[in-house]
Amino acid sequence: MNAFITGATSGFGRAIAVRLASLNYNVVITGRRAERLDELAKQLRSDYSVEVLPLCFDVRDNASCTKAIESMPANFKQIDLLINNAGLAAGASPFNECDLADFERMIDTNVKGLLYITKLIVPGMIAREAGHIINISSIAGFEVYPNGSVYCGSKHAVSAITKGLRIDLVKYGIKVSSISPGMVETEFSIIRYHGDEEKAKAVYAGLTPLNAEDIADTVEFIVTRPAHVSINDIHLNPAQQANTYISHRK
Ligand code: NDP
Ligand code: 8X3
């Protein structure tokens, strides 16, 4: 089985790549940081003896997505499992105070990047009448909180696109799932706060956030269900987080 994982240089994507390799998937790992991809490829090959293809590109650039996917060697042409994970929040301010460039980064990565990759990989799944797509959405795909209008908008779009894909692809035997987590400590908040590590750390103060392994566990659960079972969406939060507004911090 071959899996294609976007955003495998960090956080969820990296943990999912390791987990899928441990389940004997050959993996295509993607992201913009080539060194991290190469290190991960080495580690996966030596720890799990699977085939690994690192592809370095920016999901916001459809021409680069196309070139990367067209460059895949024959043994990777068939993608059985697509994990659309690459994404980010950029900035956390009221709508009127945000930079338009941050809005564009979020929409171009979280929504358009997901569309570009899916559009390129789905035809093979349709031709084989088999495949599974897992989109990483968020609690922000279901709730909207202050200072998160465009990030929440982008993840609402991911949730709607997931439902639409499921409807359009069901007749080809393709499963479409999503995972919608609350707070998970990765590089996510550092990027959201433009590199301010103190602000990023404060997001998780007084509680135990989820970690990337919890997301890898969720992916493992989804992909190991019997053929007749499709998991539509899994919501998971830290035990101390009720929703985006209410957390019990100690
Ligand atoms: P990280 O910042 O740790 O990882 C993000 C990954 O996305 C990196 O591998 C990064 O790779 C990749 N990425 C970002 N922009 C691009 C781009 N333009 N082109 C290619 N790859 C890109 O964050 P997480 O692991 O936490 O986030 C993964 C997903 O989970 C995101 O979609 C996020 O919205 C979602 N999520 C996160 C939550 C959290 O609390 N952490 C909760 C719910 C959902 P590189 O920089 O090398 O390109
Ligand atoms: C990231 C989680 O709570 O910041 O998707 O929206 S949250």
CSV table of N, CA and C in Angstrom, one decimal, residues 146-223:
chain,number,residue,atom,x,y,z
A,146,PRO,N,-13.0,34.0,18.4
A,146,PRO,CA,-12.5,35.4,18.2
A,146,PRO,C,-11.1,35.3,17.6
A,147,ASN,N,-10.7,36.2,16.7
A,147,ASN,CA,-9.4,36.3,16.1
A,147,ASN,C,-9.0,35.1,15.2
A,148,GLY,N,-10.0,34.4,14.8
A,148,GLY,CA,-9.7,33.2,14.0
A,148,GLY,C,-10.6,33.1,12.8
A,149,SER,N,-11.1,34.3,12.3
A,149,SER,CA,-12.2,34.2,11.3
A,149,SER,C,-11.7,33.5,10.0
A,150,VAL,N,-10.5,33.8,9.5
A,150,VAL,CA,-10.1,33.2,8.3
A,150,VAL,C,-9.6,31.8,8.4
A,151,TYR,N,-8.8,31.5,9.5
A,151,TYR,CA,-8.4,30.1,9.8
A,151,TYR,C,-9.7,29.3,9.9
A,152,CYS,N,-10.6,29.7,10.7
A,152,CYS,CA,-11.9,28.9,10.9
A,152,CYS,C,-12.6,28.8,9.6
A,153,GLY,N,-12.6,29.9,8.8
A,153,GLY,CA,-13.2,29.8,7.5
A,153,GLY,C,-12.5,28.7,6.6
A,154,SER,N,-11.2,28.7,6.7
A,154,SER,CA,-10.5,27.7,5.8
A,154,SER,C,-10.8,26.3,6.3
A,155,LYS,N,-10.9,26.1,7.6
A,155,LYS,CA,-11.2,24.7,8.1
A,155,LYS,C,-12.7,24.4,7.9
A,156,HIS,N,-13.6,25.3,7.9
A,156,HIS,CA,-15.0,25.1,7.6
A,156,HIS,C,-15.0,24.6,6.1
A,157,ALA,N,-14.2,25.2,5.3
A,157,ALA,CA,-14.1,24.8,3.9
A,157,ALA,C,-13.6,23.4,3.8
A,158,VAL,N,-12.6,23.0,4.5
A,158,VAL,CA,-12.1,21.6,4.5
A,158,VAL,C,-13.2,20.7,4.9
A,159,SER,N,-14.0,21.0,5.9
A,159,SER,CA,-15.0,20.1,6.4
A,159,SER,C,-16.1,20.0,5.3
A,160,ALA,N,-16.5,21.1,4.6
A,160,ALA,CA,-17.5,21.0,3.6
A,160,ALA,C,-17.0,20.2,2.4
A,161,ILE,N,-15.7,20.5,2.0
A,161,ILE,CA,-15.1,19.8,0.8
A,161,ILE,C,-15.0,18.3,1.1
A,162,THR,N,-14.7,17.9,2.4
A,162,THR,CA,-14.7,16.5,2.8
A,162,THR,C,-16.0,15.9,2.5
A,163,LYS,N,-17.1,16.6,3.0
A,163,LYS,CA,-18.4,16.0,2.8
A,163,LYS,C,-18.8,15.9,1.3
A,164,GLY,N,-18.4,16.9,0.5
A,164,GLY,CA,-18.7,16.9,-0.9
A,164,GLY,C,-18.0,15.8,-1.6
A,165,LEU,N,-16.7,15.6,-1.3
A,165,LEU,CA,-15.9,14.6,-1.9
A,165,LEU,C,-16.5,13.2,-1.6
A,166,ARG,N,-17.0,13.0,-0.3
A,166,ARG,CA,-17.5,11.7,0.1
A,166,ARG,C,-18.8,11.4,-0.8
A,167,ILE,N,-19.6,12.5,-1.0
A,167,ILE,CA,-20.8,12.3,-1.9
A,167,ILE,C,-20.4,11.9,-3.3
A,168,ASP,N,-19.4,12.7,-3.9
A,168,ASP,CA,-19.1,12.5,-5.3
A,168,ASP,C,-18.3,11.2,-5.5
A,169,LEU,N,-17.6,10.7,-4.5
A,169,LEU,CA,-16.7,9.6,-4.8
A,169,LEU,C,-17.2,8.3,-4.2
A,170,VAL,N,-18.4,8.3,-3.6
A,170,VAL,CA,-18.9,7.1,-3.0
A,170,VAL,C,-19.1,6.0,-4.0
A,171,LYS,N,-19.5,6.4,-5.2
A,171,LYS,CA,-19.8,5.4,-6.3
A,171,LYS,C,-18.6,4.8,-6.8
A,172,TYR,N,-17.4,5.3,-6.5
A,172,TYR,CA,-16.2,4.7,-7.0
A,172,TYR,C,-15.5,3.8,-5.9
A,173,GLY,N,-16.2,3.7,-4.7
A,173,GLY,CA,-15.6,2.9,-3.7
A,173,GLY,C,-14.5,3.6,-2.9
A,174,ILE,N,-14.4,4.9,-3.0
A,174,ILE,CA,-13.4,5.7,-2.4
A,174,ILE,C,-13.9,6.2,-1.0
A,175,LYS,N,-13.2,5.9,0.0
A,175,LYS,CA,-13.6,6.4,1.4
A,175,LYS,C,-13.0,7.8,1.6
A,176,VAL,N,-13.8,8.7,2.2
A,176,VAL,CA,-13.3,10.1,2.5
A,176,VAL,C,-13.6,10.3,4.0
A,177,SER,N,-12.5,10.6,4.7
A,177,SER,CA,-12.6,10.8,6.2
A,177,SER,C,-12.0,12.2,6.5
A,178,SER,N,-12.4,12.6,7.7
A,178,SER,CA,-11.6,13.8,8.2
A,178,SER,C,-11.4,13.6,9.7
A,179,ILE,N,-10.4,14.3,10.2
A,179,ILE,CA,-10.0,14.3,11.6
A,179,ILE,C,-10.1,15.8,12.0
A,180,SER,N,-10.7,16.0,13.1
A,180,SER,CA,-11.0,17.4,13.6
A,180,SER,C,-10.6,17.6,15.0
A,181,PRO,N,-9.3,17.9,15.2
A,181,PRO,CA,-8.8,18.0,16.6
A,181,PRO,C,-8.9,19.4,17.2
A,182,GLY,N,-8.9,19.4,18.5
A,182,GLY,CA,-8.8,20.7,19.2
A,182,GLY,C,-7.3,21.0,19.4
A,183,MET,N,-6.9,21.4,20.6
A,183,MET,CA,-5.4,21.8,20.7
A,183,MET,C,-4.4,20.7,20.7
A,184,VAL,N,-3.5,20.8,19.8
A,184,VAL,CA,-2.4,19.8,19.7
A,184,VAL,C,-1.1,20.6,19.7
A,185,GLU,N,-0.2,20.2,20.6
A,185,GLU,CA,1.1,21.0,20.6
A,185,GLU,C,2.0,20.4,19.6
A,186,THR,N,2.3,21.3,18.6
A,186,THR,CA,3.2,21.0,17.5
A,186,THR,C,3.9,22.3,17.2
A,187,GLU,N,4.4,22.5,15.9
A,187,GLU,CA,4.9,23.9,15.6
A,187,GLU,C,3.8,24.8,15.2
A,188,PHE,N,2.5,24.3,15.2
A,188,PHE,CA,1.4,25.1,14.8
A,188,PHE,C,1.3,26.5,15.4
A,189,SER,N,1.4,26.6,16.8
A,189,SER,CA,1.1,27.9,17.4
A,189,SER,C,2.3,28.8,17.2
A,190,ILE,N,3.5,28.2,17.1
A,190,ILE,CA,4.7,29.1,16.8
A,190,ILE,C,4.5,29.8,15.5
A,191,ILE,N,4.0,29.0,14.5
A,191,ILE,CA,3.7,29.6,13.2
A,191,ILE,C,2.6,30.6,13.3
A,192,ARG,N,1.5,30.2,14.0
A,192,ARG,CA,0.4,31.1,14.1
A,192,ARG,C,0.8,32.5,14.7
A,193,TYR,N,1.7,32.4,15.7
A,193,TYR,CA,2.2,33.7,16.4
A,193,TYR,C,3.5,34.2,15.7
A,194,HIS,N,3.7,33.9,14.5
A,194,HIS,CA,4.8,34.4,13.7
A,194,HIS,C,6.1,34.2,14.4
A,195,GLY,N,6.3,33.1,15.1
A,195,GLY,CA,7.6,32.8,15.7
A,195,GLY,C,7.7,33.2,17.1
A,196,ASP,N,6.7,33.7,17.7
A,196,ASP,CA,6.8,34.1,19.1
A,196,ASP,C,6.5,32.9,20.0
A,197,GLU,N,7.6,32.3,20.5
A,197,GLU,CA,7.5,31.0,21.2
A,197,GLU,C,6.8,31.2,22.6
A,198,GLU,N,6.9,32.3,23.2
A,198,GLU,CA,6.2,32.5,24.5
A,198,GLU,C,4.7,32.5,24.3
A,199,LYS,N,4.3,33.3,23.3
A,199,LYS,CA,2.8,33.3,23.0
A,199,LYS,C,2.3,31.9,22.7
A,200,ALA,N,3.2,31.2,21.9
A,200,ALA,CA,2.8,29.8,21.5
A,200,ALA,C,2.6,28.9,22.7
A,201,LYS,N,3.6,29.0,23.6
A,201,LYS,CA,3.6,28.1,24.8
A,201,LYS,C,2.3,28.4,25.7
A,202,ALA,N,2.0,29.7,25.7
A,202,ALA,CA,0.9,30.2,26.6
A,202,ALA,C,-0.5,29.5,26.2
A,203,VAL,N,-0.6,29.1,24.9
A,203,VAL,CA,-1.8,28.5,24.4
A,203,VAL,C,-2.1,27.3,25.2
A,204,TYR,N,-1.1,26.6,25.7
A,204,TYR,CA,-1.2,25.3,26.3
A,204,TYR,C,-1.0,25.3,27.8
A,205,ALA,N,-1.0,26.6,28.4
A,205,ALA,CA,-0.7,26.7,29.8
A,205,ALA,C,-1.7,26.1,30.6
A,206,GLY,N,-1.3,25.3,31.6
A,206,GLY,CA,-2.3,24.8,32.6
A,206,GLY,C,-3.1,23.6,32.1
A,207,LEU,N,-2.8,23.1,30.9
A,207,LEU,CA,-3.5,21.9,30.5
A,207,LEU,C,-2.5,21.0,29.7
A,208,THR,N,-3.0,19.7,29.5
A,208,THR,CA,-2.2,18.8,28.7
A,208,THR,C,-2.8,18.7,27.4
A,209,PRO,N,-2.1,19.3,26.4
A,209,PRO,CA,-2.7,19.3,25.0
A,209,PRO,C,-2.6,17.9,24.4
A,210,LEU,N,-3.3,17.7,23.3
A,210,LEU,CA,-3.0,16.5,22.5
A,210,LEU,C,-1.6,16.6,21.9
A,211,ASN,N,-1.1,15.5,21.5
A,211,ASN,CA,0.2,15.5,20.8
A,211,ASN,C,0.1,14.8,19.4
A,212,ALA,N,1.1,14.9,18.6
A,212,ALA,CA,1.0,14.4,17.2
A,212,ALA,C,0.7,12.9,17.2
A,213,GLU,N,1.2,12.2,18.3
A,213,GLU,CA,1.0,10.7,18.3
A,213,GLU,C,-0.5,10.4,18.5
A,214,ASP,N,-1.2,11.3,19.1
A,214,ASP,CA,-2.7,11.1,19.3
A,214,ASP,C,-3.4,11.2,17.9
A,215,ILE,N,-2.8,12.0,17.0
A,215,ILE,CA,-3.4,12.1,15.7
A,215,ILE,C,-3.0,10.9,14.9
A,216,ALA,N,-1.7,10.4,15.0
A,216,ALA,CA,-1.3,9.2,14.3
A,216,ALA,C,-2.2,8.0,14.8
A,217,ASP,N,-2.5,8.0,16.1
A,217,ASP,CA,-3.4,6.9,16.6
A,217,ASP,C,-4.7,6.9,15.9
A,218,THR,N,-5.2,8.1,15.7
A,218,THR,CA,-6.5,8.3,15.0
A,218,THR,C,-6.5,7.9,13.6
A,219,VAL,N,-5.4,8.2,12.9
A,219,VAL,CA,-5.2,7.8,11.5
A,219,VAL,C,-5.2,6.2,11.5
A,220,GLU,N,-4.4,5.7,12.4
A,220,GLU,CA,-4.3,4.2,12.4
A,220,GLU,C,-5.7,3.6,12.6
A,221,PHE,N,-6.5,4.1,13.5
A,221,PHE,CA,-7.8,3.6,13.8
A,221,PHE,C,-8.6,3.6,12.5
A,222,ILE,N,-8.6,4.8,11.8
A,222,ILE,CA,-9.4,5.0,10.6
A,222,ILE,C,-9.0,4.0,9.5
A,223,VAL,N,-7.7,3.8,9.3
A,223,VAL,CA,-7.2,3.0,8.1
A,223,VAL,C,-7.3,1.5,8.4
